[in-house]
Short mmCIF file of C-alpha atoms in Angstrom, two decimals:
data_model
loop_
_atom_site.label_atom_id
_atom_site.label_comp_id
_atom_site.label_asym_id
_atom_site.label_seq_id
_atom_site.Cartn_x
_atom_site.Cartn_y
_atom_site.Cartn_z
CA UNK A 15 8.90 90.18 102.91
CA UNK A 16 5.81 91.33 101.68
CA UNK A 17 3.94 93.60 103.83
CA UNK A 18 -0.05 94.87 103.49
CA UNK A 19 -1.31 97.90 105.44
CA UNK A 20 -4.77 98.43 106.53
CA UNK A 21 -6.54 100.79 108.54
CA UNK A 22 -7.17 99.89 112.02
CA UNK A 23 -10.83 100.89 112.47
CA UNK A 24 -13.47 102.12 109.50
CA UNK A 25 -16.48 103.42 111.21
CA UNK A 26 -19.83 103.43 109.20
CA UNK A 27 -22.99 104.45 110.05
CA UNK A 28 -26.28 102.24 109.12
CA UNK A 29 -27.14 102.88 105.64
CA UNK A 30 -23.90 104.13 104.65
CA UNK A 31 -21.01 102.89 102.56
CA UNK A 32 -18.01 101.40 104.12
CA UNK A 33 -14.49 101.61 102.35
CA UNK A 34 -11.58 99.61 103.98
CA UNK A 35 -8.69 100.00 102.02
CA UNK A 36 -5.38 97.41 101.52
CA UNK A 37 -2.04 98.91 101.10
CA UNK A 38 0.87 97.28 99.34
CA UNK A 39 3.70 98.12 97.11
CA UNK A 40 2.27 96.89 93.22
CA UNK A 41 -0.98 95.08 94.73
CA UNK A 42 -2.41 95.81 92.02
CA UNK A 43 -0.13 93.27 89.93
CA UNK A 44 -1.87 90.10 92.15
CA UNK A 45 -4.67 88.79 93.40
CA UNK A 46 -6.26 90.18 96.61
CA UNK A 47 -9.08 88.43 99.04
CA UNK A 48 -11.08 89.40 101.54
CA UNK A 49 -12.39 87.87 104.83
CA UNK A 50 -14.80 88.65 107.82
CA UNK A 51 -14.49 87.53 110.95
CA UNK A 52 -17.17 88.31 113.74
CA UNK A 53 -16.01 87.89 117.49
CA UNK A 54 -15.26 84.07 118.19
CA UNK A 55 -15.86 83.02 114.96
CA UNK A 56 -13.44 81.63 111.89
CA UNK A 57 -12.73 83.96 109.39
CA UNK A 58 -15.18 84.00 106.28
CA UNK A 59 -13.93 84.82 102.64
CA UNK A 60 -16.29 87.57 100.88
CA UNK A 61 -14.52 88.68 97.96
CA UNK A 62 -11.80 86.85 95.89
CA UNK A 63 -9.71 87.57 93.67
CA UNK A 64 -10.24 91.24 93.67
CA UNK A 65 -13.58 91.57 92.98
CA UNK A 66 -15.42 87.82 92.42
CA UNK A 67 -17.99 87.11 95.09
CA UNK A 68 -18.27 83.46 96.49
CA UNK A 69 -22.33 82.17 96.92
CA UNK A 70 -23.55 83.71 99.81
CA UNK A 71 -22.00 87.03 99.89
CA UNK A 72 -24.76 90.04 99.28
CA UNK A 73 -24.08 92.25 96.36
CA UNK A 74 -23.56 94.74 98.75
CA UNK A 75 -19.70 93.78 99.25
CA UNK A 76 -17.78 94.67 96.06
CA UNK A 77 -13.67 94.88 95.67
CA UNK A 78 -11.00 96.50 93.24
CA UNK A 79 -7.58 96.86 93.21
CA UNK A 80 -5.45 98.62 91.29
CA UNK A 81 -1.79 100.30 91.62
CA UNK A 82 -0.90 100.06 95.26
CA UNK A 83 -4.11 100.32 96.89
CA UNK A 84 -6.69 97.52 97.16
CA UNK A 85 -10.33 98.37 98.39
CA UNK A 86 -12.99 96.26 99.71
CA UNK A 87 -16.49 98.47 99.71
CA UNK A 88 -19.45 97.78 101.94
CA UNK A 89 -22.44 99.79 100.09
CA UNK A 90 -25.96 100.29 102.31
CA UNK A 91 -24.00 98.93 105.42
CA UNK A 92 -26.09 96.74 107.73
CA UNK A 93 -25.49 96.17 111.84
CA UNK A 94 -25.00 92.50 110.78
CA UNK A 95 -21.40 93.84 108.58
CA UNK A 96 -20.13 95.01 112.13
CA UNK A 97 -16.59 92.82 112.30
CA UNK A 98 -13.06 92.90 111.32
CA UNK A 99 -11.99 92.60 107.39
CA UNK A 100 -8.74 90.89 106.56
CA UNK A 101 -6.89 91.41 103.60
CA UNK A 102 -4.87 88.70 102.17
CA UNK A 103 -2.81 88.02 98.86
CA UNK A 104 -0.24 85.20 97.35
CA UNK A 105 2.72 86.04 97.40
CA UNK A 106 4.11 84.17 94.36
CA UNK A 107 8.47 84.93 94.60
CA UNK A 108 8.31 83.54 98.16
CA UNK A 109 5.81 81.14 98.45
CA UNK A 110 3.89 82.14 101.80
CA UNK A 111 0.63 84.17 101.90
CA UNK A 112 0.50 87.23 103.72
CA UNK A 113 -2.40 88.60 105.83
CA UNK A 114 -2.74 92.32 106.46
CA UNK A 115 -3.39 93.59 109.78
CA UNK A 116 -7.10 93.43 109.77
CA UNK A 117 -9.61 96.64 110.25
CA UNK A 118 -12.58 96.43 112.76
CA UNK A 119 -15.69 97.96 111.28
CA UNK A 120 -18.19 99.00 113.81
CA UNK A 121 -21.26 100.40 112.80
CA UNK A 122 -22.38 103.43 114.76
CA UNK B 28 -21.31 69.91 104.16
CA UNK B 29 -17.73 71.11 104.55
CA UNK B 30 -16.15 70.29 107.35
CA UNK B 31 -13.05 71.07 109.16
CA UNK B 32 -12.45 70.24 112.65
CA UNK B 33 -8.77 71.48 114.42
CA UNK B 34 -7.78 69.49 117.98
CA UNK B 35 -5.21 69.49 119.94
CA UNK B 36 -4.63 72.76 121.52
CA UNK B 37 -3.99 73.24 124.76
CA UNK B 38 -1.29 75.10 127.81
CA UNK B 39 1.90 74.15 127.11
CA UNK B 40 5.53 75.15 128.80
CA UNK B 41 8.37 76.98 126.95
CA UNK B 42 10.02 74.77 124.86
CA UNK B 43 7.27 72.20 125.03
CA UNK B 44 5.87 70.87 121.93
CA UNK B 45 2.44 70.10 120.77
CA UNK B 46 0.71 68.27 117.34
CA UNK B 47 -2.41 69.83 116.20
CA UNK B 48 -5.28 68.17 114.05
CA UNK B 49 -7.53 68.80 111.50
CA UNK B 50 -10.22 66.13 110.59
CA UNK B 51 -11.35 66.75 107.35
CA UNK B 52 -14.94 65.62 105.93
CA UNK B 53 -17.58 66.71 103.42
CA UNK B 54 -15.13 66.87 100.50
CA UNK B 55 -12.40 64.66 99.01
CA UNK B 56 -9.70 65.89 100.82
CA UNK B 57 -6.75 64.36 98.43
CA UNK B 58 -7.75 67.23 96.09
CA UNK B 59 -7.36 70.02 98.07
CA UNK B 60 -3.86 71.99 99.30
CA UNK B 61 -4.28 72.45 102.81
CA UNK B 62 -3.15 75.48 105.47
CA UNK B 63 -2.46 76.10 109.02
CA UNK B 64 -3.21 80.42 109.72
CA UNK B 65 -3.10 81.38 113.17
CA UNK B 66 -4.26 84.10 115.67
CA UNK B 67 -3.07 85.82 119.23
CA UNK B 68 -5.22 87.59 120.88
CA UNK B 69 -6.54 90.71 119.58
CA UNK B 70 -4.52 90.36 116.81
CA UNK B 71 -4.73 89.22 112.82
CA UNK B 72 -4.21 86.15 110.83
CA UNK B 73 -1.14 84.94 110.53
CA UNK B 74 -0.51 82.24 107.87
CA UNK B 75 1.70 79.45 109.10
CA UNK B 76 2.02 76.61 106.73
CA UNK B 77 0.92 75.01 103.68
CA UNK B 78 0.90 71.72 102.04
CA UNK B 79 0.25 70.54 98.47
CA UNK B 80 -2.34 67.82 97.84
CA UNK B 81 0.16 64.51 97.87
CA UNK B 82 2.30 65.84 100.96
CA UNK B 83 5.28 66.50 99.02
CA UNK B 84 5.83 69.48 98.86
CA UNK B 85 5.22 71.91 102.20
CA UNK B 86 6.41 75.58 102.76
CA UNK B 87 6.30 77.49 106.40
CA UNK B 88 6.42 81.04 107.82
CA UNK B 89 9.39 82.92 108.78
CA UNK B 90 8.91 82.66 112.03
CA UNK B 91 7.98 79.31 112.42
CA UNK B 92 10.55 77.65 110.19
CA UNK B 93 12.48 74.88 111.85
CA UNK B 94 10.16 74.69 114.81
CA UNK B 95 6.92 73.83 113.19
CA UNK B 96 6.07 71.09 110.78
CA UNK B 97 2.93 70.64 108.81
CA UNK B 98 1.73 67.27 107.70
CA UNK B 99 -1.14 64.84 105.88
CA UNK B 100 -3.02 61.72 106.03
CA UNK B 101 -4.95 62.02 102.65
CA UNK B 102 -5.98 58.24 103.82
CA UNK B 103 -7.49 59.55 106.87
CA UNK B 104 -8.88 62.59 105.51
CA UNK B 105 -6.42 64.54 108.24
CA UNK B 106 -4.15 67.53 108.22
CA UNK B 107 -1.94 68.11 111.20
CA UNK B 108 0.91 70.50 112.22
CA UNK B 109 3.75 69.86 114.83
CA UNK B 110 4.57 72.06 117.15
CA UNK B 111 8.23 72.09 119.05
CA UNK B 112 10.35 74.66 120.42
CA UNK B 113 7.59 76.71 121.49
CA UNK B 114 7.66 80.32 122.50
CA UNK B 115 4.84 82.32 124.21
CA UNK B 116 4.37 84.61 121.08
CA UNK B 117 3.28 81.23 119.65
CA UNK B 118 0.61 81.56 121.86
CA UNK B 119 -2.63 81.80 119.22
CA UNK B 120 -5.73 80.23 118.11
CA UNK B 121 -4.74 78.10 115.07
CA UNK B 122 -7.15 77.44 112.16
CA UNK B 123 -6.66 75.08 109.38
CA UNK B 124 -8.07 76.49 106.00
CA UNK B 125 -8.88 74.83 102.78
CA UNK B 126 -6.96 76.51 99.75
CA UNK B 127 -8.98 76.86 96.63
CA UNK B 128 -6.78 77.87 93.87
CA UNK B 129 -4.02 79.05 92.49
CA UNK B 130 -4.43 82.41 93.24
CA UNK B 131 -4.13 81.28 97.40
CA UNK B 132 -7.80 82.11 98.69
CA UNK B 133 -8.79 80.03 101.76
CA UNK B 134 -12.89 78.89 100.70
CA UNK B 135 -13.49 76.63 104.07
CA UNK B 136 -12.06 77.05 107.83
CA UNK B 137 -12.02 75.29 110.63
CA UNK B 138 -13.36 77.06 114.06
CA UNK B 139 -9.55 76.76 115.49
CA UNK B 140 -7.92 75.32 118.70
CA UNK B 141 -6.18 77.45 121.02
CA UNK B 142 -2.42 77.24 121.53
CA UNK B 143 -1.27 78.65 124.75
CA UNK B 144 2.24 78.64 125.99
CA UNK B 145 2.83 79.77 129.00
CA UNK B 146 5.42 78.50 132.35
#
């Protein structure tokens, strides 16, 4: 099965960019998204395929992906950004969507 | 307004079984594919089970094939999942998530209900 790697923690401090990166084999072939979740709340979807951002998500969240590395970057990071960031992609020969392991940002 | 609202959850036994809900509303639910993702504690997401916009066709995790079945009511705007055969590394709070295209990104989810099994 597929399998996604992330970091556990990416600290940032206030101000500063924030890069969580996505690990899997060829991610760059499909389509990666991204979610936030704060404590005892659903997860939220920032970034979508890849890069697109849905209504609502600052300009300061971007994503890319490319070879076996995807990368969702938090520019001019905010105490508000302090959560965990899931990965997630399709995966298409199987049917079932896979989750990576999540990374907690806090911001220092 | 979007709305997705999970029920059900609750202590269970080992081997016990449990049906979760989802009440759907804001949206015309027959037109979405639908998802159960769970959650232990202090872990990640972990998707579950999907289901296409008529019913007939459903797919399910690994590790819950066989024990868990997912389910809709398009006529009552509902989504539901059984549980049976359950194991305490079930144990999780399980979300239902609203799948937006083909590319599988999750737009809308629910708040969750907690699963907890446990003798």
């Amino acid at each position: 099965s597929y399998v996604l790697t992330q970091p556990p923690s990416v600290s940032v401090a206030p101000g500063k960019t924030a890069r969580i990166t996505c690990g899997g084999n060829n991610i760059g072939s499909k389509s990666v998204h991204w979610y936030q979740q704060k404590p005892g709340q659903a997860p939220v979807l920032v970034v979508y395929d890849d890069s697109a951002r849905p209504s609502g998500t600052p300009e300061r969240f971007s994503g890319s992906n490319s070879g076996n590395t995807a990368t969702l970057t938090i520019n001019r990071v905010e105490a508000g950004d302090e959560a965990d960031y899931h990965c997630q992609v399709w995966e298409r020969s199987s049917d079932h969507w896979v989750f990576g392991g999540g990374t907690k940002l806090p911001v220092l | 307004e979007v709305q997705l609202v999970e029920s059900g959850g609750g202590l269970v036994q080992p081997g016990g079984s449990l049906r979760l809900s989802c009440a759907a509303s804001g949206f015309t639910f027959s037109g979405y594919e639908m998802n159960w993702v769970r959650q232990a504690p202090g872990k990640g997401l972990e998707w579950v089970a999907y289901i296409s916009t008529s019913g007939s066709i459903s797919y399910h995790a690994d590790s819950v094939k066989g024990r868990f079945t997912i389910s809709r009511d398009n006529a009552k705007n509902s989504l539901s999942l059984q549980l049976s055969s359950l194991r305490a590394e079930d144990t999780a709070v399980y979300f239902c998530a609203r799948g937006e295209s083909s590319s599988g990104w999750f737009g809308y989810w629910g708040q969750g209900t907690l699963v907890s099994v446990s003798s």
